[in-house]
mmCIF file of N, CA and C in Angstrom:
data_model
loop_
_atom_site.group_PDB
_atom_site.id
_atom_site.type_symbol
_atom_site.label_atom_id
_atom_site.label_comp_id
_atom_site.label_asym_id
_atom_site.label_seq_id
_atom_site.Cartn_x
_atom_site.Cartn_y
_atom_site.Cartn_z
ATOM 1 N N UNK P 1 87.593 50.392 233.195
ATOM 2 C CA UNK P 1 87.412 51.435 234.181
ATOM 3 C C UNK P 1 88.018 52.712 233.623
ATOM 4 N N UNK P 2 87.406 53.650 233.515
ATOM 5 C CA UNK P 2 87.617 54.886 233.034
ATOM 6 C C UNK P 2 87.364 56.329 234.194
ATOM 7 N N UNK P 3 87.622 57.264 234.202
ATOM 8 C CA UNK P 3 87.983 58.319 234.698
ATOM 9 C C UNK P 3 87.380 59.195 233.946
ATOM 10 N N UNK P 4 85.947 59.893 232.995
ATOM 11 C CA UNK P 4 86.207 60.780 232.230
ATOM 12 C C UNK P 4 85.628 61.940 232.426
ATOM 13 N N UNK P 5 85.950 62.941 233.526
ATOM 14 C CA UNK P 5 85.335 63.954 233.862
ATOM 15 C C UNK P 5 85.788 64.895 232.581
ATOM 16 N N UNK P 6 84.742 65.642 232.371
ATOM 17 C CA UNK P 6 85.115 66.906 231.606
ATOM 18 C C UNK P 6 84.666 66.350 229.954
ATOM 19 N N UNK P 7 84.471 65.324 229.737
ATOM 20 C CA UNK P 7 84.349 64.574 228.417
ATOM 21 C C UNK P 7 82.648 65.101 228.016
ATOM 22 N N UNK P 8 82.604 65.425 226.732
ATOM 23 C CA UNK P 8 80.890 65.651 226.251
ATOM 24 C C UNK P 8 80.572 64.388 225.993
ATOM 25 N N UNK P 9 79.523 64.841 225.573
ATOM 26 C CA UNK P 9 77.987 63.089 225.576
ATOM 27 C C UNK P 9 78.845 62.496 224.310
ATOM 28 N N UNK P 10 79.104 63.057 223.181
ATOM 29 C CA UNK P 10 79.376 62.354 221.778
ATOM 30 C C UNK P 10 80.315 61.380 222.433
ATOM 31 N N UNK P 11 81.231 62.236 222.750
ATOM 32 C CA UNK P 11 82.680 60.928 222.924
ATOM 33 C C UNK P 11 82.098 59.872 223.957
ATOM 34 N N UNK P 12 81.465 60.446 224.747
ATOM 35 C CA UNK P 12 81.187 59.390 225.748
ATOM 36 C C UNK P 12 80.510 58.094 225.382
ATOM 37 N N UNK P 13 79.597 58.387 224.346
ATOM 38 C CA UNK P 13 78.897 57.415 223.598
ATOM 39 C C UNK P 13 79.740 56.693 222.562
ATOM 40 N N UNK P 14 80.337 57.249 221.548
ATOM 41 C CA UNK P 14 81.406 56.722 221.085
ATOM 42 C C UNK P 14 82.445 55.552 221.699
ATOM 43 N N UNK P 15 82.723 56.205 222.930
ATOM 44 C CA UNK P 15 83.561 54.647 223.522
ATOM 45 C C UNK P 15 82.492 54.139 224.425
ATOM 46 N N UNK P 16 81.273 54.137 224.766
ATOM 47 C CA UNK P 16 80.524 53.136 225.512
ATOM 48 C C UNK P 16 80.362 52.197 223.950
ATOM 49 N N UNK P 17 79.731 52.889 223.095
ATOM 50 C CA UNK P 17 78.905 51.704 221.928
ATOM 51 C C UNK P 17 80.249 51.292 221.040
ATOM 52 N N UNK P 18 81.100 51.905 221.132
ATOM 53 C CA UNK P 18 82.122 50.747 220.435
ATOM 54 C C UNK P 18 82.976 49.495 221.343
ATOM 55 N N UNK P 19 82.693 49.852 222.291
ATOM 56 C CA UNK P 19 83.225 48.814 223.536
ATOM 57 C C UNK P 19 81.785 47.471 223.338
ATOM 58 N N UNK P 20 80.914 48.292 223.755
ATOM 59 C CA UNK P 20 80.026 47.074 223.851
ATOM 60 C C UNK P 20 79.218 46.508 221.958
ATOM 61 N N UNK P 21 79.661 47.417 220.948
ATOM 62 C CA UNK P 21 79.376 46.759 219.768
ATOM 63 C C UNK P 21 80.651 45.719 219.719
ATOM 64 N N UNK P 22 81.685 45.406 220.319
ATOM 65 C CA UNK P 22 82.659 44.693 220.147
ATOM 66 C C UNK P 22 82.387 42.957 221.219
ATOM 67 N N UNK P 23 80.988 42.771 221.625
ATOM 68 C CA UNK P 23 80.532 42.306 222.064
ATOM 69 C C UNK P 23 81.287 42.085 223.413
ATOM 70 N N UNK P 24 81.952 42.765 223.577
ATOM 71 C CA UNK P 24 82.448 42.505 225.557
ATOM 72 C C UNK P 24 81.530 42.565 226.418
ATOM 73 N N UNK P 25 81.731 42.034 227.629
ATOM 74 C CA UNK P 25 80.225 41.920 228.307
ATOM 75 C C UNK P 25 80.734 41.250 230.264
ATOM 76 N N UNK P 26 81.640 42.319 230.329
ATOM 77 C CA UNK P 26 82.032 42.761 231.443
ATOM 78 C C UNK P 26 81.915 43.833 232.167
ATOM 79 N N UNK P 27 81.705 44.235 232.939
ATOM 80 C CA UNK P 27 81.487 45.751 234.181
ATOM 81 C C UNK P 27 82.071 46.771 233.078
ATOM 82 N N UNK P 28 81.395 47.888 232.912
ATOM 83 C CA UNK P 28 82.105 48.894 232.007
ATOM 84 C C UNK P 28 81.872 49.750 233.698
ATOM 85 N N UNK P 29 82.824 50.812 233.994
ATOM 86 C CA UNK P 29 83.049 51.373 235.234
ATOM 87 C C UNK P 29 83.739 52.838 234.985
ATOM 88 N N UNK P 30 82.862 53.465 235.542
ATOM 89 C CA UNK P 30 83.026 55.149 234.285
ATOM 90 C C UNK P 30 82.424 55.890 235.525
ATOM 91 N N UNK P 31 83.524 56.910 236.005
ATOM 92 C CA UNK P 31 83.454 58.235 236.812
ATOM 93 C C UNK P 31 83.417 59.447 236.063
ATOM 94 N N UNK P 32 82.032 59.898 236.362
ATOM 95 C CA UNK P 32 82.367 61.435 236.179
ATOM 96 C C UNK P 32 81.848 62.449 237.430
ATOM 97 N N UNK P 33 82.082 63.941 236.833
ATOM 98 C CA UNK P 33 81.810 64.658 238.144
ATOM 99 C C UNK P 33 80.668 65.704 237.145
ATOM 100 N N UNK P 34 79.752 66.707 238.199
ATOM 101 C CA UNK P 34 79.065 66.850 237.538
ATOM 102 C C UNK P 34 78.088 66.966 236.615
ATOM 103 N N UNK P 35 76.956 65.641 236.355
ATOM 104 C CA UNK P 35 76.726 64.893 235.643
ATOM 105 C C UNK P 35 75.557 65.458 234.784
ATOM 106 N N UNK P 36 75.538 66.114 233.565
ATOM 107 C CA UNK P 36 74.385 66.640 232.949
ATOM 108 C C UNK P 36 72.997 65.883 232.674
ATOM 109 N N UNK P 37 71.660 65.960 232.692
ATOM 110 C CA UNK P 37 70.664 65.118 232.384
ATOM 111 C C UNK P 37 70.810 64.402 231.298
ATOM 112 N N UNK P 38 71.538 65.444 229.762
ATOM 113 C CA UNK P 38 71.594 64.039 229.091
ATOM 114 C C UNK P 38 72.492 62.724 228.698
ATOM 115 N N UNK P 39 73.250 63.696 229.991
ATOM 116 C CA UNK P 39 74.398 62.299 230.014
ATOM 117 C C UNK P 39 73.645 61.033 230.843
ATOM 118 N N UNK P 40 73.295 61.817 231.973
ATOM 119 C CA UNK P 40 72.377 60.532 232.994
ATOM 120 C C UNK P 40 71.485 59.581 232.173
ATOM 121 N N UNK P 41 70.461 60.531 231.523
ATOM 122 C CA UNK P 41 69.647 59.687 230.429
ATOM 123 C C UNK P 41 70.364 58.652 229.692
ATOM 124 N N UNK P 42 71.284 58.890 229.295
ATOM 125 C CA UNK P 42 72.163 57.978 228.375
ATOM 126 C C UNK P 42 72.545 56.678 229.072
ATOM 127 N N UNK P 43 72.896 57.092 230.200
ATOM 128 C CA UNK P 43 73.859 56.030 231.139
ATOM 129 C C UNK P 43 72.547 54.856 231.787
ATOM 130 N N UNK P 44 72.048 56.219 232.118
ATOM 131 C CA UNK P 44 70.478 54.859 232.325
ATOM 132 C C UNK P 44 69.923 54.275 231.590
ATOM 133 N N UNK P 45 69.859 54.474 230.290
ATOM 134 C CA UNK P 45 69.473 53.720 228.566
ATOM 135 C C UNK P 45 70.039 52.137 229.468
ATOM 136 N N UNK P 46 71.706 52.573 229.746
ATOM 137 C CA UNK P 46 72.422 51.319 229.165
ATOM 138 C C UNK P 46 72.685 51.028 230.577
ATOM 139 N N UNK P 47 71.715 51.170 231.807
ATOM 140 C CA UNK P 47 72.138 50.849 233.414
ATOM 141 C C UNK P 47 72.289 49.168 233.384
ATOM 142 N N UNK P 48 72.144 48.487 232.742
ATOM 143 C CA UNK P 48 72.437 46.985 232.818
ATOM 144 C C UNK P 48 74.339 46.825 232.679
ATOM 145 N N UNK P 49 74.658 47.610 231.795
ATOM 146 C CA UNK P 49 75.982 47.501 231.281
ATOM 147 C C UNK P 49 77.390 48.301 231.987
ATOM 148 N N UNK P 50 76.648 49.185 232.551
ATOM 149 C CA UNK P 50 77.844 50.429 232.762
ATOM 150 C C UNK P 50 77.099 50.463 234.251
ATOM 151 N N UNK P 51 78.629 50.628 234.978
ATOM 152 C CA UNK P 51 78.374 51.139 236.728
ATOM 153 C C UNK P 51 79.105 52.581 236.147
ATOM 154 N N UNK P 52 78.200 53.545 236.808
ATOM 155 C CA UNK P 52 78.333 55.336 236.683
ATOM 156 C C UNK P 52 78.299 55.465 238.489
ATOM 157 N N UNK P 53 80.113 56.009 238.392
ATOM 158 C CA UNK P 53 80.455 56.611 239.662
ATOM 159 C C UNK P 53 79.873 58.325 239.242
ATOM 160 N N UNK P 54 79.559 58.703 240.401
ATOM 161 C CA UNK P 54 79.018 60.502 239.851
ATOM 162 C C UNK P 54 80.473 60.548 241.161
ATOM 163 N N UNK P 55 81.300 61.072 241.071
ATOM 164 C CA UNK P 55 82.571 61.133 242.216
ATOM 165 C C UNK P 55 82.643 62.351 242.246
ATOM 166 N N UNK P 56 82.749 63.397 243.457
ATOM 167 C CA UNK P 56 83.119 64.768 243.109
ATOM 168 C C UNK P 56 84.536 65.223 243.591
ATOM 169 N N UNK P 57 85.013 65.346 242.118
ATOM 170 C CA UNK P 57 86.327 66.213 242.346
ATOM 171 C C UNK P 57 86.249 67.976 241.628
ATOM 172 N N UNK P 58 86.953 68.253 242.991
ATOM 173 C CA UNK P 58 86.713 69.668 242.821
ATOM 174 C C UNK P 58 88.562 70.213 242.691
ATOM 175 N N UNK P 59 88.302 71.119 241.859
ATOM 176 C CA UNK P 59 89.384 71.423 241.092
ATOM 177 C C UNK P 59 89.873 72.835 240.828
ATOM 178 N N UNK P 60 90.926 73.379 241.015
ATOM 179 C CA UNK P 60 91.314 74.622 240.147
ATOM 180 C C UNK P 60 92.376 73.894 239.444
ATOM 181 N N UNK P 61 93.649 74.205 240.187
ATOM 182 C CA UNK P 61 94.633 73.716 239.413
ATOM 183 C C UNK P 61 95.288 72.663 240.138
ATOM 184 N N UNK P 62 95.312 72.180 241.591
ATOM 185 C CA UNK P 62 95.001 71.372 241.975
ATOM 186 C C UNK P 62 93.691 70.724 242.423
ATOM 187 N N UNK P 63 93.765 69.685 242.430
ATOM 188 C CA UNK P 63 92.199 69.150 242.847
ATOM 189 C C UNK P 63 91.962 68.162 244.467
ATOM 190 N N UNK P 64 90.443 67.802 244.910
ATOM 191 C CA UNK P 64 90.988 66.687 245.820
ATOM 192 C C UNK P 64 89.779 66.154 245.514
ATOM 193 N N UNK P 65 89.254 64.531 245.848
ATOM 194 C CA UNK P 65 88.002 63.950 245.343
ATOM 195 C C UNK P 65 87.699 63.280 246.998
ATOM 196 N N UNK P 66 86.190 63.677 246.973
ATOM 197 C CA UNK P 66 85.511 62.821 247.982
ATOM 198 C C UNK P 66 85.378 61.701 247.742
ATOM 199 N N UNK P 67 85.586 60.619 247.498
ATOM 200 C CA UNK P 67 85.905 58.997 247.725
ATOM 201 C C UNK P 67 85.388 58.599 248.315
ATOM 202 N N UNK P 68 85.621 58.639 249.442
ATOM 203 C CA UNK P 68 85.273 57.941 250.781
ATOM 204 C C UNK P 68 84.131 58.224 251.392
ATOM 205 N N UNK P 69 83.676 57.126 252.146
ATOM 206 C CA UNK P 69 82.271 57.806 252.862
ATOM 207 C C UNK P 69 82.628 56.639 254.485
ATOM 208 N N UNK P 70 81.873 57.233 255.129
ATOM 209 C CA UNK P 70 81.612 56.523 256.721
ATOM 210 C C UNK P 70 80.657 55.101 256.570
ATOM 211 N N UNK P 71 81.007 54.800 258.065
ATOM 212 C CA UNK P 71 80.019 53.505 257.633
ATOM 213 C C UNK P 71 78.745 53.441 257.661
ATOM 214 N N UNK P 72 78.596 55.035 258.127
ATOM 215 C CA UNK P 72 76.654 54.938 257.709
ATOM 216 C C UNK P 72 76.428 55.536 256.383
ATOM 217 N N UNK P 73 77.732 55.823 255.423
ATOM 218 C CA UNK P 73 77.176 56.082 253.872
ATOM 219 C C UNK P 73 77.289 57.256 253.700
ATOM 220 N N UNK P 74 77.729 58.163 254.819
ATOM 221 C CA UNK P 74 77.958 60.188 254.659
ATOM 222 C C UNK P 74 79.196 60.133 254.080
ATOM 223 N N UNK P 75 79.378 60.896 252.755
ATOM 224 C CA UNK P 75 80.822 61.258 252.152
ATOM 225 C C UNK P 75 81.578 61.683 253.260
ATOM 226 N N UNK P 76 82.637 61.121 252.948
ATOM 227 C CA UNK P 76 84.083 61.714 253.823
ATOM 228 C C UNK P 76 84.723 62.889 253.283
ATOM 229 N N UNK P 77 84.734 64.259 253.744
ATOM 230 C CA UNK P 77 85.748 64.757 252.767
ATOM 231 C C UNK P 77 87.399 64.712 252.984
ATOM 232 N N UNK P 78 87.795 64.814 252.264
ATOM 233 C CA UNK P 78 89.165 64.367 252.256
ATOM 234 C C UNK P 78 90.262 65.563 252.624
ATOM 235 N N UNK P 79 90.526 65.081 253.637
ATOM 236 C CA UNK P 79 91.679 66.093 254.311
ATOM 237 C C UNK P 79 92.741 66.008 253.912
ATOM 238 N N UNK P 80 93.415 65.470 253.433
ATOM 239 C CA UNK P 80 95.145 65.270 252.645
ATOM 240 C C UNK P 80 95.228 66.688 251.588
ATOM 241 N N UNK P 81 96.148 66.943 251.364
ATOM 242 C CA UNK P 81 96.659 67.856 250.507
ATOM 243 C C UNK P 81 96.186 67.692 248.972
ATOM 244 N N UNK P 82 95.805 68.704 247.656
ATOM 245 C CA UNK P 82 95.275 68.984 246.964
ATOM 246 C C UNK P 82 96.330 67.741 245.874
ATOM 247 N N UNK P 83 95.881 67.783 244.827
ATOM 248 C CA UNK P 83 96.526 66.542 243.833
ATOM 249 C C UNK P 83 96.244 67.061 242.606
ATOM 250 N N UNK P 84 96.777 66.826 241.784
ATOM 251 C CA UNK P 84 96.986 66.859 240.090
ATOM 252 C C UNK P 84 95.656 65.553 240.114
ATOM 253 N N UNK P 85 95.163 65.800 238.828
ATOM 254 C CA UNK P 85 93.897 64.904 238.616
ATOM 255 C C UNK P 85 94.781 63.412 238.336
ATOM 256 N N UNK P 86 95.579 63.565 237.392
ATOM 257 C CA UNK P 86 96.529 62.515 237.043
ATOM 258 C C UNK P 86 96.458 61.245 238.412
ATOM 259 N N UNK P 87 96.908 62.370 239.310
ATOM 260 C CA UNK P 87 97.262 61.190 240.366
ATOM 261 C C UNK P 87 95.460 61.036 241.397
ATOM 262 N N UNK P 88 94.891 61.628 241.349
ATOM 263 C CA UNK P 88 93.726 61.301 241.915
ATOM 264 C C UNK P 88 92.912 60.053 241.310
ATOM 265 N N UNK P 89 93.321 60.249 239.671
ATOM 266 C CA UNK P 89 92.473 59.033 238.703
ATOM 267 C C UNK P 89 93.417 57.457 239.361
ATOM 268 N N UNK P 90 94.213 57.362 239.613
ATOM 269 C CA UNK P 90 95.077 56.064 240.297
ATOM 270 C C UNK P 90 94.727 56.213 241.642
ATOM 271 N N UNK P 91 94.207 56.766 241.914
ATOM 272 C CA UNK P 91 93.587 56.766 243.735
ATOM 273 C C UNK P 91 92.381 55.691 243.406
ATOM 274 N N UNK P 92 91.736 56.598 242.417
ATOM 275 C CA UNK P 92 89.895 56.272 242.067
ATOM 276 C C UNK P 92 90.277 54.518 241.927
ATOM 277 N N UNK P 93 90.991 54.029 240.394
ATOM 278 C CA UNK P 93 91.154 53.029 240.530
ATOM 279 C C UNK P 93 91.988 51.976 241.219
ATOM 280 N N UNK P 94 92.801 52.115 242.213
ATOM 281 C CA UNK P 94 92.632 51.650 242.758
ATOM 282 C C UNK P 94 91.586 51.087 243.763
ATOM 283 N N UNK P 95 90.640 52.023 244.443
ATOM 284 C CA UNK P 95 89.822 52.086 245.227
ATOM 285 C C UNK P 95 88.466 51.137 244.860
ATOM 286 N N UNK P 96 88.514 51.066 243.154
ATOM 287 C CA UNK P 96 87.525 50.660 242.577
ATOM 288 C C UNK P 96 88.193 48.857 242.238
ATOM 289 N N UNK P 97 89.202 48.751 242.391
ATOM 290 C CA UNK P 97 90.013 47.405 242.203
ATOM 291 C C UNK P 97 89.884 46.597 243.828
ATOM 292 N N UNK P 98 89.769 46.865 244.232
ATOM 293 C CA UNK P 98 88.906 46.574 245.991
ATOM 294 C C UNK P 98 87.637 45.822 246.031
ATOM 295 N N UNK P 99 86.646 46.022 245.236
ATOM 296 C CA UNK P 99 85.684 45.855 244.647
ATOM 297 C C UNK P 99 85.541 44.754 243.556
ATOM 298 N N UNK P 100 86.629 43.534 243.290
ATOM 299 C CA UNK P 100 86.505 42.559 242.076
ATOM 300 C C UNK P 100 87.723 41.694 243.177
ATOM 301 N N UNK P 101 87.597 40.585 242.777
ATOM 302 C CA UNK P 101 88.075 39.111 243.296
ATOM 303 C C UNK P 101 89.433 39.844 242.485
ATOM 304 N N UNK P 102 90.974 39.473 243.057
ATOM 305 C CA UNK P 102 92.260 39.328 242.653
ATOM 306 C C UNK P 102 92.511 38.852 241.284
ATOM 307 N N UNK P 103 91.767 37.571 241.283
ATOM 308 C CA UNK P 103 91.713 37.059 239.734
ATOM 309 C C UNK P 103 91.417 37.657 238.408
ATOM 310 N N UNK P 104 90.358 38.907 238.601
ATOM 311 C CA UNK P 104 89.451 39.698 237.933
ATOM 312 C C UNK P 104 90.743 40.940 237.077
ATOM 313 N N UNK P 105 90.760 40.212 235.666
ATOM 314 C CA UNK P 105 91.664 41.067 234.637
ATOM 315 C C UNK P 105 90.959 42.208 234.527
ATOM 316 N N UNK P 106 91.265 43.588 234.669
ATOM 317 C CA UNK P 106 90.940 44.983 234.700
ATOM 318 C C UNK P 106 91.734 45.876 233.733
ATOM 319 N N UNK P 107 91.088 46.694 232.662
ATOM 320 C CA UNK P 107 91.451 47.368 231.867
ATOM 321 C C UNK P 107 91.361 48.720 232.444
ATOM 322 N N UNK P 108 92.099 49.391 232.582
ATOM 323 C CA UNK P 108 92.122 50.702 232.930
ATOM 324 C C UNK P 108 92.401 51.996 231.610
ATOM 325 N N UNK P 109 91.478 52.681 231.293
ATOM 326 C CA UNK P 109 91.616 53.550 230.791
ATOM 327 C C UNK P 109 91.605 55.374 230.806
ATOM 328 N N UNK P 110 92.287 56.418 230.424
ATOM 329 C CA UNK P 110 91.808 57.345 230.502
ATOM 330 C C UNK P 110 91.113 57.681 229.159
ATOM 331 N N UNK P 111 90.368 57.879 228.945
ATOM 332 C CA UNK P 111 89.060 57.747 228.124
ATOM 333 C C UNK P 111 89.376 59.349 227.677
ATOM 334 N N UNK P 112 89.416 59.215 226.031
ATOM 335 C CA UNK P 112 89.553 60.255 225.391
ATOM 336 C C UNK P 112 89.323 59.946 224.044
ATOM 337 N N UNK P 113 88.076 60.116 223.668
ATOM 338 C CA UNK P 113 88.370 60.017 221.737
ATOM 339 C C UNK P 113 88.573 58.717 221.276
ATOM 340 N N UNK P 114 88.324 57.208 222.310
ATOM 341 C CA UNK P 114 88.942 55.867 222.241
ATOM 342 C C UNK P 114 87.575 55.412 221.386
ATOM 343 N N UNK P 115 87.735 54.546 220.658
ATOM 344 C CA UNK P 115 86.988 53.812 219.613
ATOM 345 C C UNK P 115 87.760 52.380 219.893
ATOM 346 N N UNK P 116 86.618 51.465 220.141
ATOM 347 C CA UNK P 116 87.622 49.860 220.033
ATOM 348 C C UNK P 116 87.106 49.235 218.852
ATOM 349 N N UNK P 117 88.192 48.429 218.503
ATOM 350 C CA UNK P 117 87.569 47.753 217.048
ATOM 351 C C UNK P 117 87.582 46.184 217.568
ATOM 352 N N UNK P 118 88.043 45.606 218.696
ATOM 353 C CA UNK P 118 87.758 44.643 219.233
ATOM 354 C C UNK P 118 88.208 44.487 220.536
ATOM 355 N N UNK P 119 87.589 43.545 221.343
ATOM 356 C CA UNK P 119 87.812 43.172 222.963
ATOM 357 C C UNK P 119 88.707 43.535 223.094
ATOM 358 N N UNK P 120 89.283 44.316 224.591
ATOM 359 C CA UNK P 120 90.400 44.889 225.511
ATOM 360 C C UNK P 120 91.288 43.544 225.711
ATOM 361 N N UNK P 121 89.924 42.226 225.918
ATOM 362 C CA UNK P 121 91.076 40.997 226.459
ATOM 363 C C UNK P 121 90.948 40.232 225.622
#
């Protein structure tokens, strides 16, 4: 599970195809905001492999992220006070750890420039 708003297509591809050339073959789980066509294109290449949160956090120098939605599916926006991204990315995953059985080992990353040369587990 990764966090990588603000990241270009190269790197992004870089740690999707070295994760999955390392033959892992678990939920890859990757938020971004903003999402350019040829990033989408990319992500849909590989929609079997990778769940793509599009999450919007809006930002100057503090930020806050819509997360949440109602139970008919309308984003919630979020009324709490503005946050450092730092601490919004431990909101996200947590929120996204809700979502897998207790048992379910979870790698959390902030995704920057990462190349794997073999499995996380």
């Amino acid at each position: 599970m990764t966090v990588a708003n603000g990241y270009q297509l190269p790197d992004l591809i870089l740690f999707v195809t070295s994760l999955l050339e390392t033959g892992y073959n678990g939920d890859l789980v990757i938020s971004l905001s903003d999402i350019k066509p040829e990033t989408l294109a990319y992500f849909r290449y590989h929609k079997d492999r990778i769940i793509l949160y599009d999450i919007g956090i809006r930002c100057r120098r503090f930020c806050q992220v819509d997360l949440y939605r109602d139970k008919n599916g309308s984003l919630l926006v979020d009324p709490r006070k503005k946050r450092q991204v730092a601490q919004l990315r431990f909101e996200i995953f947590w929120a996204w750890t809700q979502l897998y059985s207790s048992t379910t080992r979870v790698f959390f990353y902030r995704q920057s420039r990462c190349v794997f040369s073999s499995q996380p587990f």
